[in-house]
PDB file of C-alpha atoms and ligand atoms in Angstrom:
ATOM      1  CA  UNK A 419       0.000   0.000   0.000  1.00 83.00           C
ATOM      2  CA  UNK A 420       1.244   3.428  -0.990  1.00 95.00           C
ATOM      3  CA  UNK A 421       1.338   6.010   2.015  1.00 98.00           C
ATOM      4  CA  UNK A 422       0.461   9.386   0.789  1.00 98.00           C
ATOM      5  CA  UNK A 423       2.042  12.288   2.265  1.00 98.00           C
ATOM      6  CA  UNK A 424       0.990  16.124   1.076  1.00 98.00           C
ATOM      7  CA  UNK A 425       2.942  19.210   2.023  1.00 98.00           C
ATOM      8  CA  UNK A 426       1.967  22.838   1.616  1.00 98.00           C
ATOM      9  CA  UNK A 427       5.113  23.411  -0.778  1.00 98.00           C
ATOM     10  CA  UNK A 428       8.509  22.467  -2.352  1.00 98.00           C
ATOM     11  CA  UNK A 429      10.513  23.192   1.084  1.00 98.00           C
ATOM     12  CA  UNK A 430       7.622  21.512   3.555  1.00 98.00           C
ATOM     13  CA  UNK A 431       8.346  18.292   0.795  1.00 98.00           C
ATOM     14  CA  UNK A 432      12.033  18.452   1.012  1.00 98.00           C
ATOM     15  CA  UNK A 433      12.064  18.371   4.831  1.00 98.00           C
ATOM     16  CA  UNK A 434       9.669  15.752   5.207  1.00 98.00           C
ATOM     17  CA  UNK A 435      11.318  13.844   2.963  1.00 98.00           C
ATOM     18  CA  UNK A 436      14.528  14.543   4.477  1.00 98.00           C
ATOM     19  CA  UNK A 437      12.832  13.193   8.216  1.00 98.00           C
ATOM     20  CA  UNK A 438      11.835   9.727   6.682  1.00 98.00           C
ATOM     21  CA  UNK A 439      15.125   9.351   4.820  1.00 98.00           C
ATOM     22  CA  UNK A 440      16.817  10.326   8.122  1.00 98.00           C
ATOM     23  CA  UNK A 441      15.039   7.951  10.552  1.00 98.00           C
ATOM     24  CA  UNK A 442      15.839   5.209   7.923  1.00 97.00           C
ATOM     25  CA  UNK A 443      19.465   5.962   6.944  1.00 98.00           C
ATOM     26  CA  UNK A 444      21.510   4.507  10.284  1.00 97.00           C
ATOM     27  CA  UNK A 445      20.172   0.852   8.910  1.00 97.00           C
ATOM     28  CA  UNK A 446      20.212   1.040   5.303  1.00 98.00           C
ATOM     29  CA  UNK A 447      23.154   0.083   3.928  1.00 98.00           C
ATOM     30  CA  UNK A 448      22.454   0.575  -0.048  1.00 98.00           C
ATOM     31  CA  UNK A 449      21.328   3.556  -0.473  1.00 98.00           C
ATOM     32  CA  UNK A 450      19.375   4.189  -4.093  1.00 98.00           C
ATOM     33  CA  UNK A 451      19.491   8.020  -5.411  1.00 98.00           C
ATOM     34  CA  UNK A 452      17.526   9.116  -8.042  1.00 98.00           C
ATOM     35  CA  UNK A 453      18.511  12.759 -10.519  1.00 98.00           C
ATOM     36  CA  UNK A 454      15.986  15.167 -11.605  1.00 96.00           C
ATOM     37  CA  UNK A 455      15.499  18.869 -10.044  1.00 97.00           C
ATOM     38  CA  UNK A 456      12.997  17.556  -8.061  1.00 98.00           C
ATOM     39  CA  UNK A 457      15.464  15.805  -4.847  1.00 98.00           C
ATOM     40  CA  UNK A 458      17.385  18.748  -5.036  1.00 98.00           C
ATOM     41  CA  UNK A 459      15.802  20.061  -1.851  1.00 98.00           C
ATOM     42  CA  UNK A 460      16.778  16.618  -0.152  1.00 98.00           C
ATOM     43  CA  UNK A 461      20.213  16.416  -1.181  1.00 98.00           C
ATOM     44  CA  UNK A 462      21.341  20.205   0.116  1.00 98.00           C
ATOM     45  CA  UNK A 463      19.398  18.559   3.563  1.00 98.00           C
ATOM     46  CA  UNK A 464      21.730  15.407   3.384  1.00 98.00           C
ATOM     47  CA  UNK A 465      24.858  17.267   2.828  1.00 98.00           C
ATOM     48  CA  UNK A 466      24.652  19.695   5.705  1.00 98.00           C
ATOM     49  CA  UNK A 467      23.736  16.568   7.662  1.00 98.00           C
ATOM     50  CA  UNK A 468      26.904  14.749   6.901  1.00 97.00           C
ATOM     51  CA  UNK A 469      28.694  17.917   6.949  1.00 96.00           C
ATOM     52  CA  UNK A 470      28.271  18.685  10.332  1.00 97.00           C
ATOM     53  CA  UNK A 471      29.246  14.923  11.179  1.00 97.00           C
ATOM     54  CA  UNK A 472      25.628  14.016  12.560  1.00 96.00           C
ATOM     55  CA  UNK A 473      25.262  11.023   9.702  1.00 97.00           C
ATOM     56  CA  UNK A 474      28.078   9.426   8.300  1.00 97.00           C
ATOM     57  CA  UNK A 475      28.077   7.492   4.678  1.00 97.00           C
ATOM     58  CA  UNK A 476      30.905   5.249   5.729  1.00 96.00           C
ATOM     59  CA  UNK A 477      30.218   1.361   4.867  1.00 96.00           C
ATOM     60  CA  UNK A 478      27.651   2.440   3.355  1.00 98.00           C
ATOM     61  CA  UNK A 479      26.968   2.093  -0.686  1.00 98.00           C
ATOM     62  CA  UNK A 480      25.276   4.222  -3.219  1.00 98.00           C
ATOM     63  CA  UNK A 481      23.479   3.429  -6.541  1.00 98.00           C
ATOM     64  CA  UNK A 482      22.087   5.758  -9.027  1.00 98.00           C
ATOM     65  CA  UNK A 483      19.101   4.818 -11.289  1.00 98.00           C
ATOM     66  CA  UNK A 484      20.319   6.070 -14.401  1.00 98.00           C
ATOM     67  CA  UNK A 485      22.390   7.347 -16.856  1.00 97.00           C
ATOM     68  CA  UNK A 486      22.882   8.928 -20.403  1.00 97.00           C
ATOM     69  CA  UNK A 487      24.183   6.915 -22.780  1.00 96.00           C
ATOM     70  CA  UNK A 488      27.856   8.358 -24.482  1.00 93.00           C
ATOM     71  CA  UNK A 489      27.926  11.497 -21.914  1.00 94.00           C
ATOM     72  CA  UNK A 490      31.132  11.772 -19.780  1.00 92.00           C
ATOM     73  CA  UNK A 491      30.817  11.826 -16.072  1.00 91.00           C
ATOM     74  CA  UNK A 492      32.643  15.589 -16.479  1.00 92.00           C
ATOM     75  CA  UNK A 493      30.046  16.872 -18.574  1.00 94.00           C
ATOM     76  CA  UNK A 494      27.588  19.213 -16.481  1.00 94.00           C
ATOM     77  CA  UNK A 495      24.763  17.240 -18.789  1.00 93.00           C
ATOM     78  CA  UNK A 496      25.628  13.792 -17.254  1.00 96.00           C
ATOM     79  CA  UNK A 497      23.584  12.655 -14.068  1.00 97.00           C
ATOM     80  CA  UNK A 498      27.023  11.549 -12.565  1.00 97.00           C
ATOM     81  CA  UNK A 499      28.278  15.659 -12.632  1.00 97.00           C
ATOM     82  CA  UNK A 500      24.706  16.322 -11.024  1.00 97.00           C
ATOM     83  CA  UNK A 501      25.385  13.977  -8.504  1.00 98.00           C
ATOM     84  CA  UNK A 502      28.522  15.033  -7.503  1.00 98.00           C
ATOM     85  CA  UNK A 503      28.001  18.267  -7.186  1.00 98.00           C
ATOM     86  CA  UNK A 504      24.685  18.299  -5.372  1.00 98.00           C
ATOM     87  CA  UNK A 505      25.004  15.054  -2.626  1.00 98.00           C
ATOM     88  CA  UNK A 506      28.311  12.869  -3.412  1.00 98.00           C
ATOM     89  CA  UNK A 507      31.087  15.072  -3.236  1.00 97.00           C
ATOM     90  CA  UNK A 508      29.299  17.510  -0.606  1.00 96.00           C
ATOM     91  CA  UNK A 509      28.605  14.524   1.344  1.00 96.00           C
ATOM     92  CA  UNK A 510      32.051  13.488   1.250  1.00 95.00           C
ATOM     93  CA  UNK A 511      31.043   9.770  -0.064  1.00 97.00           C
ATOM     94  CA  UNK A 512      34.075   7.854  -0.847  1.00 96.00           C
ATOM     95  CA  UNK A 513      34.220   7.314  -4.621  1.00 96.00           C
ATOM     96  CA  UNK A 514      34.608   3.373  -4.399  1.00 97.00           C
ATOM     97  CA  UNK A 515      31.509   2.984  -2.533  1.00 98.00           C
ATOM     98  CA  UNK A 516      29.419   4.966  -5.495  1.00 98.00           C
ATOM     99  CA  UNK A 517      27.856   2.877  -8.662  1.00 98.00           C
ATOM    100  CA  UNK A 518      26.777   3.960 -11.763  1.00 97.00           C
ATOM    101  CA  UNK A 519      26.136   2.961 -15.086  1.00 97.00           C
ATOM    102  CA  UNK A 520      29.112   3.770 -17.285  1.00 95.00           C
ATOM    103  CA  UNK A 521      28.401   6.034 -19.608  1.00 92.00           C
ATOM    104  CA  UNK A 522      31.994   5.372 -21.324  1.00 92.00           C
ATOM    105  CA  UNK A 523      31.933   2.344 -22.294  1.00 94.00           C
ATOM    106  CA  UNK A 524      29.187   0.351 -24.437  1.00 96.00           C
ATOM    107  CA  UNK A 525      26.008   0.913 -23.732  1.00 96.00           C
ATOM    108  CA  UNK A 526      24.960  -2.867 -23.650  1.00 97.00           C
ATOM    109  CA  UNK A 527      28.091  -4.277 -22.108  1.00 98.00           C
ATOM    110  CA  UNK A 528      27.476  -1.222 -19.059  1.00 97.00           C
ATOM    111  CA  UNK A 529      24.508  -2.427 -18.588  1.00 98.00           C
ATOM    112  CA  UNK A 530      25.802  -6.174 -17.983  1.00 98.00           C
ATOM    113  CA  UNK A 531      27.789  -4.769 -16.010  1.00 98.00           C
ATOM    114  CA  UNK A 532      25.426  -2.606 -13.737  1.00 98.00           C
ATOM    115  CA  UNK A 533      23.255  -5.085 -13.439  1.00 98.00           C
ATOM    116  CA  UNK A 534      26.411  -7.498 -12.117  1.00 98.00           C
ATOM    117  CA  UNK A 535      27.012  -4.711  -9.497  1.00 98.00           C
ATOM    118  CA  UNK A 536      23.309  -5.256  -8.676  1.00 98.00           C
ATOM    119  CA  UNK A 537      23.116  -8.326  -8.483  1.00 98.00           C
ATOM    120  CA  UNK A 538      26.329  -8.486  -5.988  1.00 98.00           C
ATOM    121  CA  UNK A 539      25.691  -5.593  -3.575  1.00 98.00           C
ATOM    122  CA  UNK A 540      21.660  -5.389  -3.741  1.00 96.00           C
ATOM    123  CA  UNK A 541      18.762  -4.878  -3.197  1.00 98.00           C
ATOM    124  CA  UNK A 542      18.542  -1.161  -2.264  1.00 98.00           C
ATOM    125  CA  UNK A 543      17.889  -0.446   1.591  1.00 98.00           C
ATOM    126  CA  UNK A 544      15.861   2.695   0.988  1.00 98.00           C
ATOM    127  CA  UNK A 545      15.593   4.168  -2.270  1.00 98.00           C
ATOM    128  CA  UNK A 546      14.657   8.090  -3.827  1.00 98.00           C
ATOM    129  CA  UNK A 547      12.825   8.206  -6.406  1.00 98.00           C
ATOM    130  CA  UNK A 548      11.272  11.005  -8.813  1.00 98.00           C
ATOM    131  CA  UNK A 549       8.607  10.926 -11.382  1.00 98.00           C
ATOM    132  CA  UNK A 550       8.153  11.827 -15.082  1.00 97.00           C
ATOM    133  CA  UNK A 551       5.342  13.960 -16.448  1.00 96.00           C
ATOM    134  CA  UNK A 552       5.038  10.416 -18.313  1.00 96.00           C
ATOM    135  CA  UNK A 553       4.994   8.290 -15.311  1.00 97.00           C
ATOM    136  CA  UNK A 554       8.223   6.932 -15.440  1.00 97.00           C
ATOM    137  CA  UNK A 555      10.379   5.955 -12.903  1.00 98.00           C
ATOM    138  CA  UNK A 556      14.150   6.104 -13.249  1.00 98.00           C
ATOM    139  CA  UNK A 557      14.346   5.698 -17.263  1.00 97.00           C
ATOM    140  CA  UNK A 558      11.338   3.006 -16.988  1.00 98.00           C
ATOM    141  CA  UNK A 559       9.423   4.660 -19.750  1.00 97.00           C
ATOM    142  CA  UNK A 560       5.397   4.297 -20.650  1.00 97.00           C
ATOM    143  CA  UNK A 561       5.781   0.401 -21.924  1.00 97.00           C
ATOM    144  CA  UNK A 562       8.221  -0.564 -19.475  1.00 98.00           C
ATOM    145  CA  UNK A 563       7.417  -4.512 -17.987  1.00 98.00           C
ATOM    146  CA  UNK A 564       6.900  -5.281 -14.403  1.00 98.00           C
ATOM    147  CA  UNK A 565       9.967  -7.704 -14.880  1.00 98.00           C
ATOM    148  CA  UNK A 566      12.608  -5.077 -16.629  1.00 98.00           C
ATOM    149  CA  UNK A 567      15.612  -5.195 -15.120  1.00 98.00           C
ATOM    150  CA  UNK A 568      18.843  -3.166 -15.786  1.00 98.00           C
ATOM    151  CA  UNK A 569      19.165  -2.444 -19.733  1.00 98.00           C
ATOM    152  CA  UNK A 570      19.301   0.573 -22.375  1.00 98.00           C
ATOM    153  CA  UNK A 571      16.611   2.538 -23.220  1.00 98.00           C
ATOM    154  CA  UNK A 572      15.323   5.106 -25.682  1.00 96.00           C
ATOM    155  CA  UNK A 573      13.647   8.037 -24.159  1.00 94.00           C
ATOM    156  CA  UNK A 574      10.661   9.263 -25.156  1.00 92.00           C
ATOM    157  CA  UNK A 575       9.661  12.460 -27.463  1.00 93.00           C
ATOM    158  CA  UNK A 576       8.073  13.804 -23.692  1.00 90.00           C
ATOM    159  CA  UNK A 577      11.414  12.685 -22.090  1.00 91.00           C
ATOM    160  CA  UNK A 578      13.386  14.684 -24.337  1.00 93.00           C
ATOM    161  CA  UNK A 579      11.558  17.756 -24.599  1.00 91.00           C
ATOM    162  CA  UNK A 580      11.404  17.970 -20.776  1.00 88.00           C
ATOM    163  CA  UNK A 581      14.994  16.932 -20.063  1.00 88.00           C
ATOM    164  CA  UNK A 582      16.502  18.245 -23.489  1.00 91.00           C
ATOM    165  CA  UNK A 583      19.468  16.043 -22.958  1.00 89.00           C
ATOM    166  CA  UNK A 584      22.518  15.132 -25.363  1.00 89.00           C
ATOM    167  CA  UNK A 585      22.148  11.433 -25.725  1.00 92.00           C
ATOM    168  CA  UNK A 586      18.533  10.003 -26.904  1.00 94.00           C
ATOM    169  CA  UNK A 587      19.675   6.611 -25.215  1.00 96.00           C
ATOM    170  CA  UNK A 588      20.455   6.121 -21.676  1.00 97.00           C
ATOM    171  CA  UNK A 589      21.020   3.008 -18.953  1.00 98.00           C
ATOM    172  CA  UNK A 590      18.647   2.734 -16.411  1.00 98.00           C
ATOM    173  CA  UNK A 591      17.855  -0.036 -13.665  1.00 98.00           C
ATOM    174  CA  UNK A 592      14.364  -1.574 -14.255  1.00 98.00           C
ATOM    175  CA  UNK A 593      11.066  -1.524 -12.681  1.00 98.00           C
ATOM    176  CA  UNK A 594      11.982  -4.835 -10.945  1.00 98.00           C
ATOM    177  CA  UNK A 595      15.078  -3.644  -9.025  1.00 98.00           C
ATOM    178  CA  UNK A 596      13.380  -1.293  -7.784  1.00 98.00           C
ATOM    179  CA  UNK A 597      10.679  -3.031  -6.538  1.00 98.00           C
ATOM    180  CA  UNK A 598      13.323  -4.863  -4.731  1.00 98.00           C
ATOM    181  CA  UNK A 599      13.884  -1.935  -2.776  1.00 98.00           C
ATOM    182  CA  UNK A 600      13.473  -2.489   1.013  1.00 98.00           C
ATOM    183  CA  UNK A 601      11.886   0.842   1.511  1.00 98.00           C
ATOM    184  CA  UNK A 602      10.595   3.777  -1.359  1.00 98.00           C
ATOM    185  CA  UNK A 603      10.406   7.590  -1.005  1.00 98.00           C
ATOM    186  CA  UNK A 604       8.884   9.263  -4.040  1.00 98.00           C
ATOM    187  CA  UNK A 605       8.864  12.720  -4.194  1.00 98.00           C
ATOM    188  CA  UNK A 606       7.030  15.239  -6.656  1.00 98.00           C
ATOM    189  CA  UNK A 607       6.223  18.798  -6.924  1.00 98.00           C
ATOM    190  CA  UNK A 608       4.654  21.135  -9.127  1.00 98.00           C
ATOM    191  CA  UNK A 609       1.332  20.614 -11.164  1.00 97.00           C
ATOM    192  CA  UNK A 610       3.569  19.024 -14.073  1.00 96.00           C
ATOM    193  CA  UNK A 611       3.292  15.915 -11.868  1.00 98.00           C
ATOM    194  CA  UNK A 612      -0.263  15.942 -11.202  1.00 98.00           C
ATOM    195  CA  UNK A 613      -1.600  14.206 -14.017  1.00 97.00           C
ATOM    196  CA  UNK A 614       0.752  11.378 -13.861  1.00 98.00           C
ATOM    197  CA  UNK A 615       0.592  11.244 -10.144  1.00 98.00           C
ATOM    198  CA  UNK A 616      -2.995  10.501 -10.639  1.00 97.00           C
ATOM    199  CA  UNK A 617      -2.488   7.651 -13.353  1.00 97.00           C
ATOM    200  CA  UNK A 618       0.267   6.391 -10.972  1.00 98.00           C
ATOM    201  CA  UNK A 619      -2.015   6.294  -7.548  1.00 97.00           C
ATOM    202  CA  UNK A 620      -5.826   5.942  -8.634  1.00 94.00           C
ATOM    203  CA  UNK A 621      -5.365   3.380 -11.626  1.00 91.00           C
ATOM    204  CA  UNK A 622      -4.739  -0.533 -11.688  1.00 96.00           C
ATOM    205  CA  UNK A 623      -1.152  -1.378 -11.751  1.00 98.00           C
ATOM    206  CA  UNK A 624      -0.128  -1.284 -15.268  1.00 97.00           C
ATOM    207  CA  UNK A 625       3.232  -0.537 -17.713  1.00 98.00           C
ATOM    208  CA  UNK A 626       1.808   2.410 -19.635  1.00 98.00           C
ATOM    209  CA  UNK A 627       2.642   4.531 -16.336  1.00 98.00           C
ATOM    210  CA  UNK A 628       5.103   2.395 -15.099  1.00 98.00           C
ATOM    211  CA  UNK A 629       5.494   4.930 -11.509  1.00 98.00           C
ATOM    212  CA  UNK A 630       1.829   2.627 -10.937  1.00 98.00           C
ATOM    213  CA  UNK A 631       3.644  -0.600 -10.479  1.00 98.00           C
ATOM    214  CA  UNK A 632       4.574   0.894  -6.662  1.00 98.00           C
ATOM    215  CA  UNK A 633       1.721   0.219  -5.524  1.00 98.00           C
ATOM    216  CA  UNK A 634       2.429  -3.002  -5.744  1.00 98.00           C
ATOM    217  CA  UNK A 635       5.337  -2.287  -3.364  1.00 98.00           C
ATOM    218  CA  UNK A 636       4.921  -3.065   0.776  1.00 97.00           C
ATOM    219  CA  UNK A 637       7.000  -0.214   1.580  1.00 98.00           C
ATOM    220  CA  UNK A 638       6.312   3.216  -0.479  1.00 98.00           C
ATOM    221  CA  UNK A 639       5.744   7.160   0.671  1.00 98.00           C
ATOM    222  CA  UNK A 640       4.607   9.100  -1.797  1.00 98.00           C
ATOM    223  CA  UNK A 641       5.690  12.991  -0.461  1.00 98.00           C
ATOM    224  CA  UNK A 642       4.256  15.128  -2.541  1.00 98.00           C
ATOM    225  CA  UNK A 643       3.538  19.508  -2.192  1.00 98.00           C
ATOM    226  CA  UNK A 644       0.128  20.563  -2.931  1.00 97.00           C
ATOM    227  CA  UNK A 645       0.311  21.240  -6.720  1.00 98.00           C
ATOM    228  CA  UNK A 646       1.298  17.853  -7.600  1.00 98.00           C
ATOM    229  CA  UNK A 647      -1.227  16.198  -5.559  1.00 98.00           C
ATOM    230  CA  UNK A 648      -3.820  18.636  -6.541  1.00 97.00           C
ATOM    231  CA  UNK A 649      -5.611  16.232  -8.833  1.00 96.00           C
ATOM    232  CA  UNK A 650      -5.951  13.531  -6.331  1.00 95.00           C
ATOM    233  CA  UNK A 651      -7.826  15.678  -3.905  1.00 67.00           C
ATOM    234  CA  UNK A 652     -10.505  17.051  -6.263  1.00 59.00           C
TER     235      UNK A 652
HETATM  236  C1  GLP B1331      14.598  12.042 -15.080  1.00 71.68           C
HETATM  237  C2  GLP B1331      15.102  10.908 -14.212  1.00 71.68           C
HETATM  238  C3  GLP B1331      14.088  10.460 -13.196  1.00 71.68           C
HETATM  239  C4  GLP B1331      13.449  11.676 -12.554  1.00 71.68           C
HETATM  240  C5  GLP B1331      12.742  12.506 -13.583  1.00 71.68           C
HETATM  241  C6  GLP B1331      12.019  13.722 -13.037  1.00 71.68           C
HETATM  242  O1  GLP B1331      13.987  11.646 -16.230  1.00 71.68           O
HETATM  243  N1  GLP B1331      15.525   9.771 -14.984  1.00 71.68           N
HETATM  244  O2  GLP B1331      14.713   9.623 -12.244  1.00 71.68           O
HETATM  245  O3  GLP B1331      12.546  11.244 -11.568  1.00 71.68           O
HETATM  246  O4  GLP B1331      13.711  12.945 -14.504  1.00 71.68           O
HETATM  247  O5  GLP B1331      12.855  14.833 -12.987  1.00 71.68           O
HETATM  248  P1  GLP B1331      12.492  16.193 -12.283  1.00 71.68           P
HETATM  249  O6  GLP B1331      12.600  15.957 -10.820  1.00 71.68           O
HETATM  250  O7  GLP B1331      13.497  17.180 -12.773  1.00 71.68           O
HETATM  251  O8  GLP B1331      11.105  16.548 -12.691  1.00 71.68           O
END
């Protein structure tokens, strides 16, 4: 069952978010992070955190969702640059402990390989997650089966014109994975989520908004501010 939380705005989200992923970090020991402006909020709330010394990332281990296919981890474009500059290297998280897919290399053999690094070091403890206007979850576009697993994707036309990125392709772990999460925080803001928020929450379970398939999940928060849950309320 999905538990619904709705805050007045973007900041009330951020630090409720911030309170469950607190009272859930000291045991988690994977820790799942997701891109997107949306976590933003979260991640300035987790640096100062570890910062000041009150949490501490050591033995733990990060994975990302996703990644663009072909774009270096130095360009400001790739999700590994956002990353590191808004919760890795402000965090102080030691480099060995973080995965991602590489970007670098071949698409398909990256993905063998992320999915290895899964495989070894999963499932996720607690994981963040964002939405698409689309529904999608991580790169889990409209279409995307209950079973999908780590793999490359091609984004969508609504993808692209809301991320306007440089690679059409990109690496992303499946809708499975993360349903192996121990624990799910999704957050959304803004009325650009509402529709698919809706079609995620008050439809059956079903791949053309692949965000639905959580509430399948024993173990999801939705955290949402008032826009994007406007059009469950009504
Ligand atoms: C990207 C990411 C998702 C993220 C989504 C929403 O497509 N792959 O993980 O949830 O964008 O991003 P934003 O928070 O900027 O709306």
């Amino acid at each position: 069952m999905v538990k619904l939380i709705i805050k007045e705005d973007y900041s009330g989200m951020s630090k409720e978010a911030f309170n469950i992923f607190r009272g859930s970090f000291d045991s988690a020991k994977v820790l799942g992070f997701a891109t997107g402006s949306t976590p933003l909020g979260l991640y300035q709330l987790i640096s100062e955190e570890a910062k000041s010394g009150r949490i501490s990332f050591d033995g733990k281990l990060t994975f990302n969702l996703d990644e663009y296919c072909g774009v270096d981890s130095t360009d400001s474009s790739s999700f590994r640059y956002y990353m590191d500059q808004n919760l890795l290297l402000k965090a102080g998280i030691d480099p060995s402990r973080i995965h991602f897919p590489d970007s670098r290399i071949d698409p398909e053999v990256a993905a063998r390989h992320y999915r290895e690094e899964y495989l070894k070091y999963g499932p996720v403890d607690l994981q963040i997650l964002g939405i698409g206007r689309n529904g999608h979850i991580a790169f889990n576009e409209p279409g995307s089966a209950l079973e999908s697993v780590t793999r490359v994707v091609e984004l969508s036309e609504d993808t692209l014109d809301a991320n306007r990125p440089k690679s059409r392709k990109a690496i992303t772990m499946g809708v499975k994975e993360i349903l192996e999460s121990k624990k799910i925080l999704l957050l959304a803001s803004g009325k650009d989520k509402s529709m698919a928020l809706m079609r995620a929450l008050r439809g059956a379970p079903n791949s053309s908004v692949p965000a639905s398939f959580l509430q399948m999940h024993g173990d999801v928060t939705f955290v949402l501010d008032e826009e994007a849950a406007s059009m469950l309320e009504a």
